[in-house]
Amino acid sequence: MTQAPMLAVDALHRTYASGAGTLTVLRDVSFDLGRGESLAIVGPSGSGKTTLLGLCAGLDQPTSGEVTLDGTALSGLDQDALAVLRRDRVGFVFQSFRLLSTLTALENVMVPAELAGRRDARKAATELLAATGLGDRLDHHPGQLSGGEQQRVALARAFVNRPALLFADEPTGNLDGASAERVADLLFDLQSREGTTLVLVTHNDELAERTGRILRLKDGAVVSDESIAPSAPAVAAVHPAPR
């Protein structure tokens, strides 16, 4: 029997009311993504990339169409059920890191695990931070870390509950070249090791080409959907400790 896709997007439309009339942001977008696969969503600014990502994650509702995440149709869930689904099955990484400034690196990574009621939250967070090369930064607050270090904390936070699906919105967009490369290596290494399905929004062609597939948007519509052979880094970025 064929396994259902991790993410299925069917005829997705999103419009907004504006002073000039109706603004159409997404037009009839459809695609499936299998378990453990990776997809980059690319396109010029204003093409609908981030809107599509938010709809796939249940952070916004489509005007029409359906998103099915891990076999569950999002349209049938209320906000509480959506929150539980995201907590248990989804991880997020953003361009702006979105760490809590009053918490240490360790505490930031522990938050999702604690919300999920895990008794091993501290142990899991400590091991993931060590795997990302931040074992000596556990007690540092975000303001004491570089941009690259903050994004590595954000990656550890995203993976701490071993999500089935990870959404990453411009994860290297705020980083310099060396930091961006290290974060990208870490992202794909963790994604591969955990078997996580990855949906990535990026303007970076080199980053997009490291996924298995590129979905191109223009004016809210899909203009190409191309499977590619991902290029692996020459040296694995990290070797996470077993958990």
Short mmCIF file of N, CA, C and O in Angstrom, two decimals, residues 13-150:
data_model
loop_
_atom_site.label_atom_id
_atom_site.label_comp_id
_atom_site.label_asym_id
_atom_site.label_seq_id
_atom_site.Cartn_x
_atom_site.Cartn_y
_atom_site.Cartn_z
N HIS A 13 -5.70 28.57 -2.78
CA HIS A 13 -5.87 29.98 -3.14
C HIS A 13 -5.81 30.81 -1.86
O HIS A 13 -6.30 30.39 -0.82
N ARG A 14 -5.22 32.01 -1.97
CA ARG A 14 -5.28 32.96 -0.85
C ARG A 14 -5.44 34.35 -1.40
O ARG A 14 -4.62 34.83 -2.20
N THR A 15 -6.53 35.00 -1.02
CA THR A 15 -6.78 36.38 -1.42
C THR A 15 -6.98 37.24 -0.18
O THR A 15 -7.34 36.74 0.91
N TYR A 16 -6.73 38.52 -0.32
CA TYR A 16 -6.93 39.49 0.76
C TYR A 16 -7.69 40.68 0.20
O TYR A 16 -7.50 41.08 -0.95
N ALA A 17 -8.53 41.25 1.03
CA ALA A 17 -9.24 42.47 0.64
C ALA A 17 -8.30 43.65 0.82
O ALA A 17 -7.58 43.75 1.81
N SER A 18 -8.27 44.55 -0.15
CA SER A 18 -7.45 45.75 -0.06
C SER A 18 -8.25 46.94 -0.56
O SER A 18 -9.34 46.79 -1.12
N GLY A 19 -7.72 48.13 -0.35
CA GLY A 19 -8.41 49.34 -0.77
C GLY A 19 -8.64 49.38 -2.27
O GLY A 19 -9.59 50.00 -2.75
N ALA A 20 -7.78 48.71 -3.02
CA ALA A 20 -7.90 48.70 -4.48
C ALA A 20 -8.72 47.52 -5.00
O ALA A 20 -8.85 47.33 -6.20
N GLY A 21 -9.25 46.71 -4.06
CA GLY A 21 -10.02 45.53 -4.46
C GLY A 21 -9.44 44.27 -3.85
O GLY A 21 -8.82 44.31 -2.79
N THR A 22 -9.61 43.16 -4.52
CA THR A 22 -9.12 41.88 -4.01
C THR A 22 -7.71 41.62 -4.50
O THR A 22 -7.42 41.70 -5.70
N LEU A 23 -6.81 41.32 -3.55
CA LEU A 23 -5.43 41.01 -3.88
C LEU A 23 -5.25 39.50 -3.81
O LEU A 23 -5.47 38.88 -2.77
N THR A 24 -4.85 38.90 -4.92
CA THR A 24 -4.62 37.45 -4.98
C THR A 24 -3.14 37.18 -4.75
O THR A 24 -2.29 37.61 -5.53
N VAL A 25 -2.85 36.46 -3.67
CA VAL A 25 -1.46 36.17 -3.30
C VAL A 25 -1.04 34.78 -3.75
O VAL A 25 0.11 34.58 -4.15
N LEU A 26 -1.94 33.82 -3.71
CA LEU A 26 -1.66 32.46 -4.20
C LEU A 26 -2.77 32.01 -5.13
O LEU A 26 -3.96 32.28 -4.87
N ARG A 27 -2.39 31.31 -6.20
CA ARG A 27 -3.35 30.88 -7.22
C ARG A 27 -3.18 29.39 -7.51
O ARG A 27 -2.17 28.98 -8.09
N ASP A 28 -4.11 28.59 -7.08
CA ASP A 28 -4.21 27.18 -7.48
C ASP A 28 -2.88 26.43 -7.29
O ASP A 28 -2.40 25.75 -8.20
N VAL A 29 -2.31 26.51 -6.10
CA VAL A 29 -1.04 25.84 -5.80
C VAL A 29 -1.32 24.43 -5.29
O VAL A 29 -2.09 24.25 -4.34
N SER A 30 -0.70 23.44 -5.92
CA SER A 30 -0.85 22.04 -5.52
C SER A 30 0.50 21.34 -5.56
O SER A 30 1.27 21.54 -6.50
N PHE A 31 0.78 20.53 -4.57
CA PHE A 31 1.95 19.64 -4.58
C PHE A 31 1.85 18.68 -3.40
O PHE A 31 1.14 18.92 -2.43
N ASP A 32 2.56 17.55 -3.50
CA ASP A 32 2.70 16.59 -2.42
C ASP A 32 4.17 16.48 -2.06
O ASP A 32 5.04 16.65 -2.91
N LEU A 33 4.44 16.17 -0.79
CA LEU A 33 5.82 15.97 -0.34
C LEU A 33 5.86 14.74 0.55
O LEU A 33 5.14 14.64 1.55
N GLY A 34 6.71 13.78 0.17
CA GLY A 34 6.79 12.53 0.89
C GLY A 34 7.57 12.64 2.19
O GLY A 34 8.28 13.61 2.46
N ARG A 35 7.46 11.62 3.00
CA ARG A 35 8.13 11.58 4.30
C ARG A 35 9.64 11.52 4.13
O ARG A 35 10.15 10.70 3.38
N GLY A 36 10.33 12.41 4.84
CA GLY A 36 11.78 12.46 4.78
C GLY A 36 12.34 13.23 3.60
O GLY A 36 13.55 13.37 3.47
N GLU A 37 11.47 13.73 2.72
CA GLU A 37 11.93 14.48 1.56
C GLU A 37 12.15 15.95 1.90
O GLU A 37 11.72 16.42 2.96
N SER A 38 12.81 16.66 1.00
CA SER A 38 13.07 18.09 1.21
C SER A 38 12.65 18.87 -0.03
O SER A 38 12.85 18.43 -1.16
N LEU A 39 12.09 20.05 0.23
CA LEU A 39 11.57 20.90 -0.84
C LEU A 39 11.96 22.35 -0.56
O LEU A 39 11.80 22.83 0.56
N ALA A 40 12.47 23.04 -1.58
CA ALA A 40 12.73 24.47 -1.49
C ALA A 40 11.66 25.21 -2.28
O ALA A 40 11.36 24.85 -3.42
N ILE A 41 11.08 26.24 -1.66
CA ILE A 41 10.14 27.12 -2.34
C ILE A 41 10.88 28.41 -2.65
O ILE A 41 11.37 29.09 -1.74
N VAL A 42 11.00 28.74 -3.93
CA VAL A 42 11.77 29.90 -4.35
C VAL A 42 10.93 30.79 -5.26
O VAL A 42 9.89 30.37 -5.77
N GLY A 43 11.41 32.01 -5.45
CA GLY A 43 10.71 32.96 -6.30
C GLY A 43 11.03 34.37 -5.87
O GLY A 43 11.58 34.59 -4.78
N PRO A 44 10.71 35.35 -6.70
CA PRO A 44 11.01 36.74 -6.35
C PRO A 44 10.19 37.21 -5.15
O PRO A 44 9.19 36.59 -4.78
N SER A 45 10.61 38.32 -4.55
CA SER A 45 9.85 38.91 -3.46
C SER A 45 8.43 39.20 -3.92
O SER A 45 8.21 39.68 -5.04
N GLY A 46 7.46 38.88 -3.07
CA GLY A 46 6.07 39.10 -3.42
C GLY A 46 5.43 37.98 -4.20
O GLY A 46 4.27 38.10 -4.63
N SER A 47 6.16 36.87 -4.39
CA SER A 47 5.61 35.77 -5.19
C SER A 47 4.69 34.85 -4.39
O SER A 47 4.04 33.98 -4.96
N GLY A 48 4.66 35.02 -3.07
CA GLY A 48 3.77 34.22 -2.23
C GLY A 48 4.44 33.13 -1.43
O GLY A 48 3.77 32.29 -0.82
N LYS A 49 5.77 33.13 -1.39
CA LYS A 49 6.51 32.04 -0.72
C LYS A 49 6.16 31.93 0.77
O LYS A 49 5.81 30.85 1.25
N THR A 50 6.29 33.03 1.49
CA THR A 50 6.05 32.99 2.93
C THR A 50 4.57 32.75 3.23
O THR A 50 4.23 32.07 4.20
N THR A 51 3.68 33.29 2.39
CA THR A 51 2.25 33.02 2.56
C THR A 51 1.98 31.53 2.43
O THR A 51 1.24 30.93 3.23
N LEU A 52 2.58 30.89 1.43
CA LEU A 52 2.41 29.46 1.23
C LEU A 52 2.93 28.68 2.43
O LEU A 52 2.28 27.73 2.90
N LEU A 53 4.08 29.07 2.95
CA LEU A 53 4.64 28.39 4.11
C LEU A 53 3.70 28.49 5.30
O LEU A 53 3.45 27.50 6.00
N GLY A 54 3.15 29.68 5.54
CA GLY A 54 2.23 29.86 6.66
C GLY A 54 0.97 29.04 6.52
O GLY A 54 0.45 28.48 7.50
N LEU A 55 0.45 28.91 5.29
CA LEU A 55 -0.73 28.09 5.06
C LEU A 55 -0.43 26.61 5.30
O LEU A 55 -1.23 25.88 5.88
N CYS A 56 0.73 26.16 4.85
CA CYS A 56 1.12 24.77 5.04
C CYS A 56 1.26 24.42 6.52
O CYS A 56 1.00 23.28 6.93
N ALA A 57 1.67 25.40 7.32
CA ALA A 57 1.87 25.17 8.75
C ALA A 57 0.61 25.44 9.57
O ALA A 57 0.62 25.28 10.79
N GLY A 58 -0.48 25.84 8.92
CA GLY A 58 -1.70 26.13 9.65
C GLY A 58 -1.66 27.42 10.42
O GLY A 58 -2.48 27.63 11.32
N LEU A 59 -0.72 28.31 10.08
CA LEU A 59 -0.64 29.62 10.74
C LEU A 59 -1.61 30.62 10.11
O LEU A 59 -1.87 31.68 10.68
N ASP A 60 -2.13 30.28 8.94
CA ASP A 60 -3.11 31.10 8.24
C ASP A 60 -4.08 30.14 7.55
O ASP A 60 -3.79 28.93 7.42
N GLN A 61 -5.23 30.64 7.13
CA GLN A 61 -6.22 29.80 6.47
C GLN A 61 -6.36 30.20 5.00
O GLN A 61 -6.37 31.39 4.68
N PRO A 62 -6.45 29.22 4.11
CA PRO A 62 -6.60 29.55 2.69
C PRO A 62 -8.00 30.08 2.39
O PRO A 62 -8.96 29.78 3.12
N THR A 63 -8.12 30.85 1.34
CA THR A 63 -9.44 31.26 0.86
C THR A 63 -10.18 30.07 0.30
O THR A 63 -11.40 29.93 0.48
N SER A 64 -9.47 29.20 -0.37
CA SER A 64 -10.01 27.92 -0.83
C SER A 64 -8.87 26.94 -0.99
O SER A 64 -7.70 27.32 -1.02
N GLY A 65 -9.20 25.66 -1.09
CA GLY A 65 -8.19 24.63 -1.18
C GLY A 65 -7.97 23.96 0.17
O GLY A 65 -8.60 24.31 1.17
N GLU A 66 -7.07 22.99 0.19
CA GLU A 66 -6.86 22.20 1.40
C GLU A 66 -5.38 21.88 1.60
O GLU A 66 -4.65 21.66 0.64
N VAL A 67 -4.97 21.89 2.86
CA VAL A 67 -3.64 21.42 3.26
C VAL A 67 -3.85 20.21 4.18
O VAL A 67 -4.61 20.28 5.15
N THR A 68 -3.17 19.11 3.87
CA THR A 68 -3.21 17.92 4.71
C THR A 68 -1.81 17.65 5.23
O THR A 68 -0.87 17.49 4.44
N LEU A 69 -1.67 17.64 6.54
CA LEU A 69 -0.37 17.48 7.18
C LEU A 69 -0.36 16.17 7.95
O LEU A 69 -1.15 15.98 8.87
N ASP A 70 0.52 15.28 7.54
CA ASP A 70 0.65 13.96 8.17
C ASP A 70 -0.70 13.26 8.28
O ASP A 70 -1.04 12.67 9.30
N GLY A 71 -1.48 13.35 7.21
CA GLY A 71 -2.76 12.66 7.14
C GLY A 71 -3.93 13.40 7.74
O GLY A 71 -5.07 12.91 7.69
N THR A 72 -3.71 14.58 8.29
CA THR A 72 -4.77 15.36 8.92
C THR A 72 -5.07 16.61 8.11
O THR A 72 -4.17 17.42 7.85
N ALA A 73 -6.31 16.76 7.70
CA ALA A 73 -6.73 17.96 6.96
C ALA A 73 -6.82 19.13 7.93
O ALA A 73 -7.55 19.08 8.92
N LEU A 74 -6.08 20.21 7.64
CA LEU A 74 -6.03 21.33 8.56
C LEU A 74 -7.37 22.06 8.66
O LEU A 74 -7.68 22.67 9.69
N SER A 75 -8.17 22.02 7.60
CA SER A 75 -9.44 22.74 7.62
C SER A 75 -10.40 22.20 8.66
O SER A 75 -11.33 22.90 9.08
N GLY A 76 -10.20 20.97 9.10
CA GLY A 76 -11.09 20.37 10.08
C GLY A 76 -10.68 20.60 11.52
O GLY A 76 -11.33 20.08 12.44
N LEU A 77 -9.62 21.39 11.74
CA LEU A 77 -9.10 21.59 13.09
C LEU A 77 -9.39 23.00 13.58
O LEU A 77 -9.27 23.97 12.82
N ASP A 78 -9.73 23.12 14.87
CA ASP A 78 -9.84 24.45 15.47
C ASP A 78 -8.46 24.91 15.92
O ASP A 78 -7.46 24.17 15.77
N GLN A 79 -8.35 26.10 16.47
CA GLN A 79 -7.05 26.66 16.81
C GLN A 79 -6.32 25.83 17.87
O GLN A 79 -5.10 25.68 17.82
N ASP A 80 -7.06 25.29 18.84
CA ASP A 80 -6.42 24.46 19.86
C ASP A 80 -5.84 23.19 19.26
O ASP A 80 -4.71 22.79 19.59
N ALA A 81 -6.60 22.56 18.37
CA ALA A 81 -6.12 21.33 17.73
C ALA A 81 -4.93 21.61 16.82
O ALA A 81 -3.99 20.81 16.74
N LEU A 82 -4.96 22.76 16.13
CA LEU A 82 -3.83 23.14 15.29
C LEU A 82 -2.57 23.34 16.14
O LEU A 82 -1.47 22.93 15.75
N ALA A 83 -2.73 23.97 17.30
CA ALA A 83 -1.58 24.21 18.19
C ALA A 83 -0.98 22.89 18.66
O ALA A 83 0.25 22.74 18.72
N VAL A 84 -1.83 21.93 18.97
CA VAL A 84 -1.34 20.61 19.41
C VAL A 84 -0.62 19.91 18.27
O VAL A 84 0.46 19.31 18.46
N LEU A 85 -1.19 19.97 17.06
CA LEU A 85 -0.55 19.35 15.90
C LEU A 85 0.83 19.95 15.65
O LEU A 85 1.82 19.22 15.42
N ARG A 86 0.93 21.28 15.71
CA ARG A 86 2.23 21.92 15.49
C ARG A 86 3.21 21.55 16.60
O ARG A 86 4.39 21.30 16.34
N ARG A 87 2.72 21.51 17.82
CA ARG A 87 3.61 21.16 18.95
C ARG A 87 4.18 19.76 18.79
O ARG A 87 5.37 19.53 19.05
N ASP A 88 3.35 18.83 18.38
CA ASP A 88 3.75 17.43 18.35
C ASP A 88 4.41 16.99 17.06
O ASP A 88 5.18 16.03 17.06
N ARG A 89 4.15 17.69 15.93
CA ARG A 89 4.59 17.18 14.65
C ARG A 89 5.45 18.14 13.83
O ARG A 89 6.04 17.73 12.83
N VAL A 90 5.54 19.42 14.26
CA VAL A 90 6.13 20.44 13.40
C VAL A 90 7.22 21.21 14.14
O VAL A 90 7.11 21.49 15.33
N GLY A 91 8.28 21.56 13.40
CA GLY A 91 9.31 22.46 13.90
C GLY A 91 9.40 23.68 13.00
O GLY A 91 9.04 23.62 11.81
N PHE A 92 9.89 24.79 13.55
CA PHE A 92 10.00 26.04 12.79
C PHE A 92 11.38 26.65 12.98
O PHE A 92 11.92 26.66 14.08
N VAL A 93 11.92 27.20 11.88
CA VAL A 93 13.14 28.01 11.93
C VAL A 93 12.86 29.27 11.11
O VAL A 93 12.37 29.18 9.98
N PHE A 94 13.17 30.43 11.69
CA PHE A 94 12.88 31.70 11.03
C PHE A 94 14.17 32.48 10.77
O PHE A 94 15.19 32.26 11.43
N GLN A 95 14.09 33.41 9.84
CA GLN A 95 15.24 34.26 9.53
C GLN A 95 15.68 35.08 10.74
O GLN A 95 16.87 35.29 10.96
N SER A 96 14.73 35.51 11.55
CA SER A 96 15.02 36.42 12.67
C SER A 96 15.28 35.70 13.99
O SER A 96 15.26 36.33 15.05
N PHE A 97 15.49 34.39 13.96
CA PHE A 97 15.86 33.55 15.11
C PHE A 97 14.69 33.36 16.08
O PHE A 97 14.39 32.26 16.50
N ARG A 98 14.09 34.46 16.55
CA ARG A 98 12.94 34.43 17.46
C ARG A 98 13.24 33.69 18.75
O ARG A 98 12.41 32.93 19.27
N LEU A 99 14.43 33.92 19.30
CA LEU A 99 14.76 33.38 20.61
C LEU A 99 14.22 34.32 21.68
O LEU A 99 14.05 35.51 21.46
N LEU A 100 13.95 33.77 22.86
CA LEU A 100 13.48 34.56 23.98
C LEU A 100 14.68 35.17 24.69
O LEU A 100 15.54 34.45 25.22
N SER A 101 14.77 36.49 24.69
CA SER A 101 15.98 37.18 25.15
C SER A 101 16.25 36.98 26.63
O SER A 101 17.40 37.09 27.07
N THR A 102 15.22 36.70 27.41
CA THR A 102 15.40 36.55 28.86
C THR A 102 15.81 35.14 29.27
O THR A 102 16.10 34.89 30.44
N LEU A 103 15.83 34.22 28.29
CA LEU A 103 16.19 32.83 28.58
C LEU A 103 17.58 32.53 28.03
O LEU A 103 18.01 33.11 27.04
N THR A 104 18.26 31.60 28.66
CA THR A 104 19.55 31.14 28.16
C THR A 104 19.36 30.27 26.93
O THR A 104 18.23 29.88 26.59
N ALA A 105 20.47 29.94 26.26
CA ALA A 105 20.39 29.05 25.11
C ALA A 105 19.74 27.72 25.50
O ALA A 105 18.85 27.22 24.79
N LEU A 106 20.16 27.16 26.61
CA LEU A 106 19.59 25.90 27.07
C LEU A 106 18.10 26.03 27.33
O LEU A 106 17.30 25.19 26.90
N GLU A 107 17.70 27.09 28.01
CA GLU A 107 16.29 27.28 28.33
C GLU A 107 15.45 27.49 27.07
O GLU A 107 14.31 27.00 26.99
N ASN A 108 15.99 28.20 26.08
CA ASN A 108 15.27 28.39 24.82
C ASN A 108 14.99 27.05 24.14
O ASN A 108 13.89 26.82 23.63
N VAL A 109 15.98 26.18 24.13
CA VAL A 109 15.81 24.88 23.48
C VAL A 109 14.87 23.98 24.28
O VAL A 109 14.13 23.17 23.71
N MET A 110 14.85 24.15 25.59
CA MET A 110 14.00 23.33 26.45
C MET A 110 12.51 23.65 26.29
O MET A 110 11.67 22.79 26.56
N VAL A 111 12.19 24.88 25.88
CA VAL A 111 10.78 25.33 25.90
C VAL A 111 9.84 24.38 25.16
O VAL A 111 8.83 23.94 25.73
N PRO A 112 10.10 24.00 23.89
CA PRO A 112 9.15 23.11 23.21
C PRO A 112 9.03 21.75 23.89
O PRO A 112 7.93 21.18 23.94
N ALA A 113 10.13 21.23 24.41
CA ALA A 113 10.09 19.94 25.08
C ALA A 113 9.28 20.02 26.38
O ALA A 113 8.52 19.10 26.72
N GLU A 114 9.43 21.13 27.10
CA GLU A 114 8.65 21.31 28.32
C GLU A 114 7.17 21.46 28.01
O GLU A 114 6.31 20.92 28.73
N LEU A 115 6.85 22.19 26.94
CA LEU A 115 5.44 22.35 26.55
C LEU A 115 4.82 21.01 26.16
O LEU A 115 3.61 20.81 26.32
N ALA A 116 5.65 20.11 25.65
CA ALA A 116 5.17 18.78 25.29
C ALA A 116 5.12 17.84 26.49
O ALA A 116 4.73 16.68 26.35
N GLY A 117 5.51 18.33 27.67
CA GLY A 117 5.45 17.53 28.88
C GLY A 117 6.57 16.52 29.04
O GLY A 117 6.44 15.55 29.80
N ARG A 118 7.68 16.74 28.33
CA ARG A 118 8.78 15.78 28.41
C ARG A 118 9.59 15.94 29.69
O ARG A 118 10.00 17.05 30.03
N ARG A 119 9.84 14.85 30.36
CA ARG A 119 10.65 14.89 31.58
C ARG A 119 12.14 15.00 31.28
O ARG A 119 12.92 15.36 32.16
N ASP A 120 12.52 14.66 30.06
CA ASP A 120 13.94 14.70 29.68
C ASP A 120 14.28 15.97 28.92
O ASP A 120 15.26 16.00 28.16
N ALA A 121 13.51 17.04 29.11
CA ALA A 121 13.70 18.27 28.33
C ALA A 121 15.12 18.82 28.47
O ALA A 121 15.76 19.18 27.48
N ARG A 122 15.64 18.88 29.69
CA ARG A 122 16.98 19.42 29.90
C ARG A 122 18.04 18.54 29.24
O ARG A 122 18.96 19.05 28.58
N LYS A 123 17.92 17.25 29.39
CA LYS A 123 18.89 16.33 28.80
C LYS A 123 18.88 16.42 27.28
O LYS A 123 19.93 16.51 26.64
N ALA A 124 17.68 16.41 26.69
CA ALA A 124 17.56 16.46 25.23
C ALA A 124 18.13 17.78 24.69
O ALA A 124 18.84 17.80 23.69
N ALA A 125 17.82 18.89 25.37
CA ALA A 125 18.30 20.20 24.92
C ALA A 125 19.82 20.29 25.05
O ALA A 125 20.50 20.83 24.17
N THR A 126 20.36 19.78 26.14
CA THR A 126 21.81 19.82 26.36
C THR A 126 22.54 19.03 25.28
O THR A 126 23.55 19.49 24.72
N GLU A 127 22.03 17.85 24.95
CA GLU A 127 22.69 17.01 23.95
C GLU A 127 22.62 17.64 22.56
O GLU A 127 23.60 17.58 21.79
N LEU A 128 21.49 18.24 22.22
CA LEU A 128 21.37 18.87 20.91
C LEU A 128 22.29 20.09 20.79
O LEU A 128 22.92 20.30 19.75
N LEU A 129 22.38 20.89 21.83
CA LEU A 129 23.27 22.05 21.78
C LEU A 129 24.72 21.61 21.68
O LEU A 129 25.52 22.23 20.97
N ALA A 130 25.07 20.54 22.38
CA ALA A 130 26.43 20.01 22.25
C ALA A 130 26.68 19.55 20.82
O ALA A 130 27.76 19.78 20.25
N ALA A 131 25.67 18.91 20.20
CA ALA A 131 25.82 18.43 18.83
C ALA A 131 25.98 19.57 17.83
O ALA A 131 26.60 19.39 16.78
N THR A 132 25.44 20.74 18.15
CA THR A 132 25.56 21.88 17.24
C THR A 132 26.82 22.70 17.52
O THR A 132 27.01 23.76 16.91
N GLY A 133 27.65 22.24 18.45
CA GLY A 133 28.88 22.95 18.76
C GLY A 133 28.72 24.04 19.80
O GLY A 133 29.61 24.88 19.95
N LEU A 134 27.61 24.02 20.53
CA LEU A 134 27.35 25.08 21.52
C LEU A 134 27.30 24.53 22.94
O LEU A 134 26.66 25.12 23.82
N GLY A 135 28.00 23.44 23.18
CA GLY A 135 28.00 22.86 24.51
C GLY A 135 28.58 23.77 25.57
O GLY A 135 28.26 23.63 26.76
N ASP A 136 29.42 24.73 25.16
CA ASP A 136 30.00 25.67 26.11
C ASP A 136 29.24 26.99 26.17
O ASP A 136 29.71 27.97 26.75
N ARG A 137 28.06 27.03 25.53
CA ARG A 137 27.26 28.26 25.51
C ARG A 137 25.88 28.07 26.15
O ARG A 137 25.00 28.89 25.98
N LEU A 138 25.72 27.01 26.91
CA LEU A 138 24.40 26.68 27.46
C LEU A 138 23.81 27.80 28.29
O LEU A 138 22.60 28.06 28.24
N ASP A 139 24.64 28.49 29.05
CA ASP A 139 24.15 29.51 29.98
C ASP A 139 24.20 30.92 29.40
O ASP A 139 23.94 31.89 30.11
N HIS A 140 24.52 31.04 28.12
CA HIS A 140 24.57 32.35 27.47
C HIS A 140 23.18 32.76 26.99
O HIS A 140 22.41 31.94 26.50
N HIS A 141 22.87 34.03 27.14
CA HIS A 141 21.63 34.58 26.61
C HIS A 141 21.83 34.97 25.13
O HIS A 141 22.96 35.15 24.68
N PRO A 142 20.73 35.09 24.36
CA PRO A 142 20.87 35.41 22.94
C PRO A 142 21.74 36.63 22.66
O PRO A 142 22.52 36.63 21.69
N GLY A 143 21.66 37.66 23.49
CA GLY A 143 22.45 38.86 23.28
C GLY A 143 23.94 38.64 23.43
O GLY A 143 24.74 39.48 23.01
N GLN A 144 24.33 37.51 24.02
CA GLN A 144 25.75 37.18 24.20
C GLN A 144 26.26 36.25 23.10
O GLN A 144 27.42 35.84 23.14
N LEU A 145 25.41 35.94 22.13
CA LEU A 145 25.77 35.02 21.06
C LEU A 145 25.82 35.74 19.72
O LEU A 145 25.10 36.72 19.50
N SER A 146 26.65 35.25 18.81
CA SER A 146 26.68 35.79 17.45
C SER A 146 25.41 35.37 16.71
O SER A 146 24.66 34.50 17.17
N GLY A 147 25.18 35.97 15.53
CA GLY A 147 24.02 35.60 14.75
C GLY A 147 24.01 34.13 14.37
O GLY A 147 22.98 33.46 14.46
N GLY A 148 25.17 33.63 13.96
CA GLY A 148 25.26 32.21 13.61
C GLY A 148 24.99 31.31 14.79
O GLY A 148 24.32 30.27 14.66
N GLU A 149 25.49 31.68 15.97
CA GLU A 149 25.24 30.89 17.17
C GLU A 149 23.76 30.93 17.54
O GLU A 149 23.18 29.91 17.94
N GLN A 150 23.14 32.10 17.41
CA GLN A 150 21.71 32.19 17.71
C GLN A 150 20.89 31.30 16.78
O GLN A 150 19.94 30.64 17.22
#
